[in-house]
PDB file of C-alpha atoms in Angstrom:
ATOM      1  CA  MET A   1      -4.563 -38.846 278.535  1.00 48.00           C
ATOM      2  CA  ARG A   2      -8.206 -39.860 278.112  1.00 51.00           C
ATOM      3  CA  PRO A   3      -8.943 -41.549 274.745  1.00 53.00           C
ATOM      4  CA  LEU A   4     -10.955 -39.539 272.205  1.00 47.00           C
ATOM      5  CA  ALA A   5     -13.925 -41.933 272.341  1.00 48.00           C
ATOM      6  CA  ALA A   6     -14.001 -41.674 276.121  1.00 48.00           C
ATOM      7  CA  LYS A   7     -13.891 -37.883 275.888  1.00 45.00           C
ATOM      8  CA  CYS A   8     -16.854 -37.899 273.498  1.00 45.00           C
ATOM      9  CA  ARG A   9     -18.862 -40.164 275.816  1.00 46.00           C
ATOM     10  CA  PHE A  10     -17.953 -37.946 278.770  1.00 44.00           C
ATOM     11  CA  TYR A  11     -19.167 -34.753 277.103  1.00 42.00           C
ATOM     12  CA  LEU A  12     -22.298 -36.394 275.714  1.00 43.00           C
ATOM     13  CA  MET A  13     -23.258 -37.804 279.088  1.00 47.00           C
ATOM     14  CA  GLU A  14     -22.407 -34.634 281.040  1.00 46.00           C
ATOM     15  CA  PRO A  15     -25.599 -32.947 282.345  1.00 48.00           C
ATOM     16  CA  LEU A  16     -26.556 -29.577 280.951  1.00 46.00           C
ATOM     17  CA  SER A  17     -25.277 -26.687 283.031  1.00 48.00           C
ATOM     18  CA  THR A  18     -27.830 -24.510 284.738  1.00 48.00           C
ATOM     19  CA  ASP A  19     -25.378 -21.620 284.856  1.00 51.00           C
ATOM     20  CA  THR A  20     -26.970 -18.509 283.369  1.00 57.00           C
ATOM     21  CA  THR A  21     -23.668 -16.728 282.787  1.00 64.00           C
ATOM     22  CA  ASN A  22     -23.790 -17.182 279.016  1.00 63.00           C
ATOM     23  CA  SER A  23     -27.430 -16.107 278.874  1.00 69.00           C
ATOM     24  CA  ASN A  24     -26.711 -12.992 280.915  1.00 75.00           C
ATOM     25  CA  ALA A  25     -23.740 -12.177 278.713  1.00 72.00           C
ATOM     26  CA  PHE A  26     -25.912 -12.494 275.608  1.00 71.00           C
ATOM     27  CA  VAL A  27     -28.568 -10.203 277.090  1.00 70.00           C
ATOM     28  CA  SER A  28     -25.859  -7.727 278.042  1.00 71.00           C
ATOM     29  CA  ILE A  29     -24.545  -7.719 274.473  1.00 73.00           C
ATOM     30  CA  LEU A  30     -28.059  -7.102 273.144  1.00 67.00           C
ATOM     31  CA  LYS A  31     -28.551  -4.187 275.538  1.00 68.00           C
ATOM     32  CA  LYS A  32     -25.212  -2.656 274.596  1.00 67.00           C
ATOM     33  CA  SER A  33     -26.002  -3.080 270.905  1.00 64.00           C
ATOM     34  CA  ALA A  34     -29.404  -1.421 271.315  1.00 65.00           C
ATOM     35  CA  LYS A  35     -27.825   1.416 273.284  1.00 69.00           C
ATOM     36  CA  PHE A  36     -25.168   1.880 270.601  1.00 64.00           C
ATOM     37  CA  LEU A  37     -27.751   1.912 267.811  1.00 62.00           C
ATOM     38  CA  LEU A  38     -29.879   4.473 269.631  1.00 71.00           C
ATOM     39  CA  THR A  39     -26.823   6.608 270.343  1.00 87.00           C
ATOM     40  CA  GLU A  40     -25.564   6.311 266.770  1.00 88.00           C
ATOM     41  CA  LYS A  41     -28.965   7.176 265.322  1.00 90.00           C
ATOM     42  CA  ALA A  42     -29.354  10.143 267.651  1.00 91.00           C
ATOM     43  CA  ALA A  43     -25.856  11.378 266.797  1.00 92.00           C
ATOM     44  CA  PHE A  44     -26.618  11.092 263.094  1.00 95.00           C
ATOM     45  CA  TYR A  45     -29.725  13.250 263.313  1.00 95.00           C
ATOM     46  CA  VAL A  46     -27.970  15.755 265.575  1.00 94.00           C
ATOM     47  CA  VAL A  47     -25.430  16.314 262.800  1.00 95.00           C
ATOM     48  CA  VAL A  48     -28.231  16.482 260.214  1.00 96.00           C
ATOM     49  CA  PHE A  49     -30.092  19.204 262.096  1.00 96.00           C
ATOM     50  CA  ALA A  50     -26.836  21.025 262.813  1.00 95.00           C
ATOM     51  CA  ASN A  51     -26.307  21.336 259.056  1.00 94.00           C
ATOM     52  CA  VAL A  52     -29.904  22.464 258.580  1.00 95.00           C
ATOM     53  CA  TYR A  53     -29.419  25.081 261.299  1.00 95.00           C
ATOM     54  CA  MET A  54     -26.427  26.483 259.424  1.00 92.00           C
ATOM     55  CA  ILE A  55     -28.724  27.187 256.474  1.00 90.00           C
ATOM     56  CA  LEU A  56     -31.433  28.701 258.659  1.00 91.00           C
ATOM     57  CA  SER A  57     -28.965  30.968 260.449  1.00 91.00           C
ATOM     58  CA  TRP A  58     -28.336  32.973 257.240  1.00 88.00           C
ATOM     59  CA  LYS A  59     -30.921  35.377 255.869  1.00 85.00           C
ATOM     60  CA  PHE A  60     -29.816  34.446 252.344  1.00 85.00           C
ATOM     61  CA  PHE A  61     -27.489  31.626 251.340  1.00 88.00           C
ATOM     62  CA  MET A  62     -25.849  32.480 248.048  1.00 87.00           C
ATOM     63  CA  THR A  63     -24.986  29.928 245.377  1.00 92.00           C
ATOM     64  CA  LEU A  64     -23.810  30.508 241.823  1.00 92.00           C
ATOM     65  CA  ASP A  65     -26.968  29.539 239.903  1.00 92.00           C
ATOM     66  CA  GLY A  66     -29.330  29.798 242.874  1.00 91.00           C
ATOM     67  CA  PRO A  67     -30.603  33.353 242.201  1.00 91.00           C
ATOM     68  CA  LEU A  68     -31.412  32.410 238.600  1.00 91.00           C
ATOM     69  CA  HIS A  69     -33.392  29.380 239.772  1.00 93.00           C
ATOM     70  CA  PHE A  70     -35.402  31.547 242.141  1.00 93.00           C
ATOM     71  CA  TYR A  71     -35.994  34.129 239.420  1.00 93.00           C
ATOM     72  CA  ASN A  72     -37.268  31.449 237.026  1.00 92.00           C
ATOM     73  CA  ALA A  73     -39.445  29.991 239.780  1.00 94.00           C
ATOM     74  CA  ASN A  74     -40.924  33.429 240.403  1.00 93.00           C
ATOM     75  CA  ILE A  75     -41.745  33.782 236.688  1.00 93.00           C
ATOM     76  CA  ILE A  76     -43.402  30.346 236.731  1.00 93.00           C
ATOM     77  CA  LYS A  77     -45.467  31.378 239.739  1.00 93.00           C
ATOM     78  CA  HIS A  78     -46.727  34.489 237.919  1.00 92.00           C
ATOM     79  CA  LEU A  79     -47.515  32.434 234.810  1.00 92.00           C
ATOM     80  CA  TRP A  80     -49.598  30.100 236.962  1.00 92.00           C
ATOM     81  CA  LEU A  81     -51.443  32.956 238.624  1.00 92.00           C
ATOM     82  CA  GLY A  82     -51.702  35.125 235.516  1.00 88.00           C
ATOM     83  CA  ASP A  83     -51.251  38.231 237.662  1.00 87.00           C
ATOM     84  CA  PHE A  84     -48.224  39.663 235.866  1.00 84.00           C
ATOM     85  CA  PRO A  85     -48.976  40.564 232.207  1.00 85.00           C
ATOM     86  CA  GLU A  86     -45.354  41.414 231.449  1.00 85.00           C
ATOM     87  CA  ALA A  87     -44.348  37.842 232.277  1.00 83.00           C
ATOM     88  CA  SER A  88     -47.193  36.372 230.209  1.00 82.00           C
ATOM     89  CA  ASN A  89     -46.216  38.535 227.237  1.00 86.00           C
ATOM     90  CA  ARG A  90     -42.574  37.481 227.340  1.00 88.00           C
ATOM     91  CA  TYR A  91     -42.652  33.883 228.513  1.00 89.00           C
ATOM     92  CA  LYS A  92     -44.685  30.747 227.948  1.00 87.00           C
ATOM     93  CA  PHE A  93     -44.326  27.115 228.873  1.00 86.00           C
ATOM     94  CA  ASN A  94     -42.764  24.698 226.392  1.00 85.00           C
ATOM     95  CA  GLU A  95     -45.262  22.507 224.612  1.00 83.00           C
ATOM     96  CA  ILE A  96     -43.053  19.460 225.076  1.00 84.00           C
ATOM     97  CA  PRO A  97     -41.672  18.225 228.417  1.00 79.00           C
ATOM     98  CA  VAL A  98     -38.079  19.232 229.131  1.00 80.00           C
ATOM     99  CA  PRO A  99     -35.732  17.929 231.841  1.00 78.00           C
ATOM    100  CA  ASN A 100     -34.313  19.792 234.833  1.00 83.00           C
ATOM    101  CA  TRP A 101     -37.585  21.396 235.865  1.00 87.00           C
ATOM    102  CA  ALA A 102     -38.116  19.717 239.229  1.00 89.00           C
ATOM    103  CA  GLY A 103     -36.291  22.357 241.243  1.00 92.00           C
ATOM    104  CA  HIS A 104     -38.060  25.214 239.460  1.00 93.00           C
ATOM    105  CA  PHE A 105     -41.530  23.788 240.019  1.00 93.00           C
ATOM    106  CA  ILE A 106     -40.823  23.007 243.680  1.00 95.00           C
ATOM    107  CA  LEU A 107     -39.566  26.546 244.259  1.00 95.00           C
ATOM    108  CA  ALA A 108     -42.519  28.028 242.366  1.00 95.00           C
ATOM    109  CA  PHE A 109     -44.961  26.013 244.470  1.00 96.00           C
ATOM    110  CA  LEU A 110     -43.243  27.108 247.691  1.00 96.00           C
ATOM    111  CA  GLN A 111     -43.420  30.741 246.576  1.00 95.00           C
ATOM    112  CA  LEU A 112     -47.184  30.383 246.164  1.00 95.00           C
ATOM    113  CA  ILE A 113     -47.389  29.862 249.930  1.00 95.00           C
ATOM    114  CA  PHE A 114     -44.347  31.596 251.416  1.00 95.00           C
ATOM    115  CA  LYS A 115     -42.254  34.668 250.803  1.00 92.00           C
ATOM    116  CA  GLY A 116     -39.167  34.231 248.647  1.00 89.00           C
ATOM    117  CA  GLU A 117     -36.625  34.113 251.473  1.00 90.00           C
ATOM    118  CA  VAL A 118     -38.766  31.650 253.450  1.00 93.00           C
ATOM    119  CA  ALA A 119     -39.240  29.444 250.374  1.00 94.00           C
ATOM    120  CA  GLU A 120     -35.469  29.468 249.903  1.00 93.00           C
ATOM    121  CA  LYS A 121     -34.847  28.299 253.472  1.00 94.00           C
ATOM    122  CA  ILE A 122     -37.440  25.539 253.199  1.00 96.00           C
ATOM    123  CA  PHE A 123     -35.964  24.339 249.904  1.00 96.00           C
ATOM    124  CA  TYR A 124     -32.357  24.380 251.126  1.00 96.00           C
ATOM    125  CA  SER A 125     -33.303  22.794 254.454  1.00 96.00           C
ATOM    126  CA  SER A 126     -35.100  19.985 252.621  1.00 96.00           C
ATOM    127  CA  LEU A 127     -32.016  19.304 250.509  1.00 96.00           C
ATOM    128  CA  PHE A 128     -29.761  19.277 253.568  1.00 96.00           C
ATOM    129  CA  PHE A 129     -32.130  16.964 255.429  1.00 97.00           C
ATOM    130  CA  PHE A 130     -33.035  14.424 252.754  1.00 97.00           C
ATOM    131  CA  PHE A 131     -29.550  14.128 251.228  1.00 97.00           C
ATOM    132  CA  PRO A 132     -27.960  12.432 254.285  1.00 97.00           C
ATOM    133  CA  VAL A 133     -31.208  10.656 255.211  1.00 98.00           C
ATOM    134  CA  SER A 134     -31.478   9.089 251.745  1.00 97.00           C
ATOM    135  CA  PHE A 135     -27.848   7.946 251.957  1.00 97.00           C
ATOM    136  CA  ARG A 136     -28.531   6.414 255.357  1.00 97.00           C
ATOM    137  CA  TYR A 137     -31.525   4.607 253.850  1.00 97.00           C
ATOM    138  CA  LEU A 138     -29.188   3.175 251.209  1.00 96.00           C
ATOM    139  CA  ILE A 139     -26.642   2.065 253.814  1.00 96.00           C
ATOM    140  CA  ARG A 140     -29.353   0.457 255.951  1.00 95.00           C
ATOM    141  CA  SER A 141     -30.626  -1.376 252.874  1.00 95.00           C
ATOM    142  CA  ILE A 142     -27.215  -2.814 251.962  1.00 94.00           C
ATOM    143  CA  ARG A 143     -25.497  -3.104 255.360  1.00 92.00           C
ATOM    144  CA  PRO A 144     -28.066  -2.730 258.158  1.00 90.00           C
ATOM    145  CA  ASP A 145     -25.452  -3.818 260.702  1.00 88.00           C
ATOM    146  CA  ASN A 146     -23.036  -1.055 259.690  1.00 89.00           C
ATOM    147  CA  THR A 147     -25.123   2.119 259.754  1.00 90.00           C
ATOM    148  CA  GLN A 148     -22.216   4.194 261.062  1.00 91.00           C
ATOM    149  CA  LEU A 149     -21.038   4.321 257.457  1.00 94.00           C
ATOM    150  CA  SER A 150     -23.852   6.811 256.855  1.00 95.00           C
ATOM    151  CA  PHE A 151     -21.715   9.458 258.578  1.00 95.00           C
ATOM    152  CA  LEU A 152     -19.445   9.441 255.522  1.00 95.00           C
ATOM    153  CA  ILE A 153     -22.013  11.527 253.628  1.00 96.00           C
ATOM    154  CA  PHE A 154     -21.664  14.636 255.786  1.00 96.00           C
ATOM    155  CA  PRO A 155     -18.487  16.022 254.153  1.00 94.00           C
ATOM    156  CA  PHE A 156     -20.370  16.040 250.840  1.00 94.00           C
ATOM    157  CA  ILE A 157     -23.381  18.102 251.955  1.00 92.00           C
ATOM    158  CA  PHE A 158     -21.681  21.462 251.400  1.00 91.00           C
ATOM    159  CA  SER A 159     -20.357  20.252 248.065  1.00 90.00           C
ATOM    160  CA  GLY A 160     -19.400  21.963 244.849  1.00 92.00           C
ATOM    161  CA  ILE A 161     -22.666  20.736 243.336  1.00 93.00           C
ATOM    162  CA  PHE A 162     -24.639  22.691 245.917  1.00 92.00           C
ATOM    163  CA  TYR A 163     -22.479  25.825 245.776  1.00 92.00           C
ATOM    164  CA  MET A 164     -22.753  25.840 241.993  1.00 94.00           C
ATOM    165  CA  GLY A 165     -26.514  25.910 242.419  1.00 93.00           C
ATOM    166  CA  PHE A 166     -27.159  22.610 240.640  1.00 94.00           C
ATOM    167  CA  PHE A 167     -30.427  22.048 242.487  1.00 94.00           C
ATOM    168  CA  ASN A 168     -31.884  19.509 240.071  1.00 93.00           C
ATOM    169  CA  LEU A 169     -28.748  17.384 240.342  1.00 94.00           C
ATOM    170  CA  SER A 170     -28.958  17.615 244.127  1.00 94.00           C
ATOM    171  CA  ILE A 171     -32.565  16.407 243.999  1.00 95.00           C
ATOM    172  CA  ALA A 172     -31.571  13.625 241.595  1.00 93.00           C
ATOM    173  CA  LEU A 173     -28.908  12.345 244.020  1.00 95.00           C
ATOM    174  CA  ILE A 174     -31.498  12.100 246.785  1.00 96.00           C
ATOM    175  CA  PHE A 175     -33.837  10.075 244.575  1.00 94.00           C
ATOM    176  CA  MET A 176     -30.918   7.940 243.385  1.00 94.00           C
ATOM    177  CA  PHE A 177     -30.063   6.865 246.944  1.00 96.00           C
ATOM    178  CA  PHE A 178     -33.710   6.105 247.697  1.00 95.00           C
ATOM    179  CA  CYS A 179     -34.149   4.172 244.421  1.00 94.00           C
ATOM    180  CA  ILE A 180     -31.080   1.984 244.907  1.00 94.00           C
ATOM    181  CA  GLY A 181     -31.978   1.325 248.535  1.00 94.00           C
ATOM    182  CA  PHE A 182     -35.589   0.486 247.667  1.00 93.00           C
ATOM    183  CA  TRP A 183     -34.521  -1.845 244.866  1.00 92.00           C
ATOM    184  CA  TRP A 184     -31.972  -3.564 247.116  1.00 94.00           C
ATOM    185  CA  ARG A 185     -34.618  -4.228 249.758  1.00 91.00           C
ATOM    186  CA  ASN A 186     -37.282  -5.468 247.357  1.00 90.00           C
ATOM    187  CA  SER A 187     -35.386  -6.935 244.387  1.00 85.00           C
ATOM    188  CA  ASN A 188     -36.384 -10.494 245.313  1.00 86.00           C
ATOM    189  CA  GLY A 189     -40.071  -9.670 245.690  1.00 82.00           C
ATOM    190  CA  LEU A 190     -41.009  -6.890 243.302  1.00 81.00           C
ATOM    191  CA  ASP A 191     -44.755  -6.971 242.754  1.00 85.00           C
ATOM    192  CA  PHE A 192     -46.789  -4.567 240.629  1.00 86.00           C
ATOM    193  CA  LYS A 193     -47.140  -1.894 243.338  1.00 87.00           C
ATOM    194  CA  LYS A 194     -43.451  -1.928 244.234  1.00 84.00           C
ATOM    195  CA  THR A 195     -42.443  -1.854 240.572  1.00 87.00           C
ATOM    196  CA  LEU A 196     -44.769   1.086 239.976  1.00 88.00           C
ATOM    197  CA  LEU A 197     -43.361   2.950 242.985  1.00 86.00           C
ATOM    198  CA  LEU A 198     -39.798   2.277 241.845  1.00 86.00           C
ATOM    199  CA  SER A 199     -40.650   3.534 238.350  1.00 86.00           C
ATOM    200  CA  ILE A 200     -42.081   6.749 239.796  1.00 83.00           C
ATOM    201  CA  LEU A 201     -38.961   7.272 241.906  1.00 80.00           C
ATOM    202  CA  ILE A 202     -36.739   6.739 238.873  1.00 81.00           C
ATOM    203  CA  LEU A 203     -38.750   9.263 236.833  1.00 72.00           C
TER     204      LEU A 203
END
């Protein structure tokens, strides 16, 4: 057997190989990885839009508290426009800010532009789109090399929270995923603008 010192001298003095096998293998791995990422990303958004289509395929999608939210949003719209005296005589806005109004104001704004059933579809479709997308943003922030974990969110889209009509909680979950992901990406370099943006997202 060749002594260890002789082996070291042999390998150190051996000329560099001009074989491109390793280089080609590395390029092949990169191509396969890029193909997988493109396929995985495409598959993710196919499932996202499939869920959105399920909402759009129904004329009305009933939830427990949903009709009440739309009724309140309609009242808010009339209070803004001042075109319904009965609403103005019975209701008025609170003088102090109260929580859980985001969903109502979004629905009221949509009803200023669209009919009620169209506003409902836009609102539900937005929830079904941004909920998985925000979770994917979080996964890409924490584990960018393991984005297939973002598929784990799909069983929770048609959740009890949504069927109960807890729209404000659904919106809050979307912002929570975005906030955590944004903080994770920028925690080591938070300047004034990023801190301000994070504060707005948290609010």
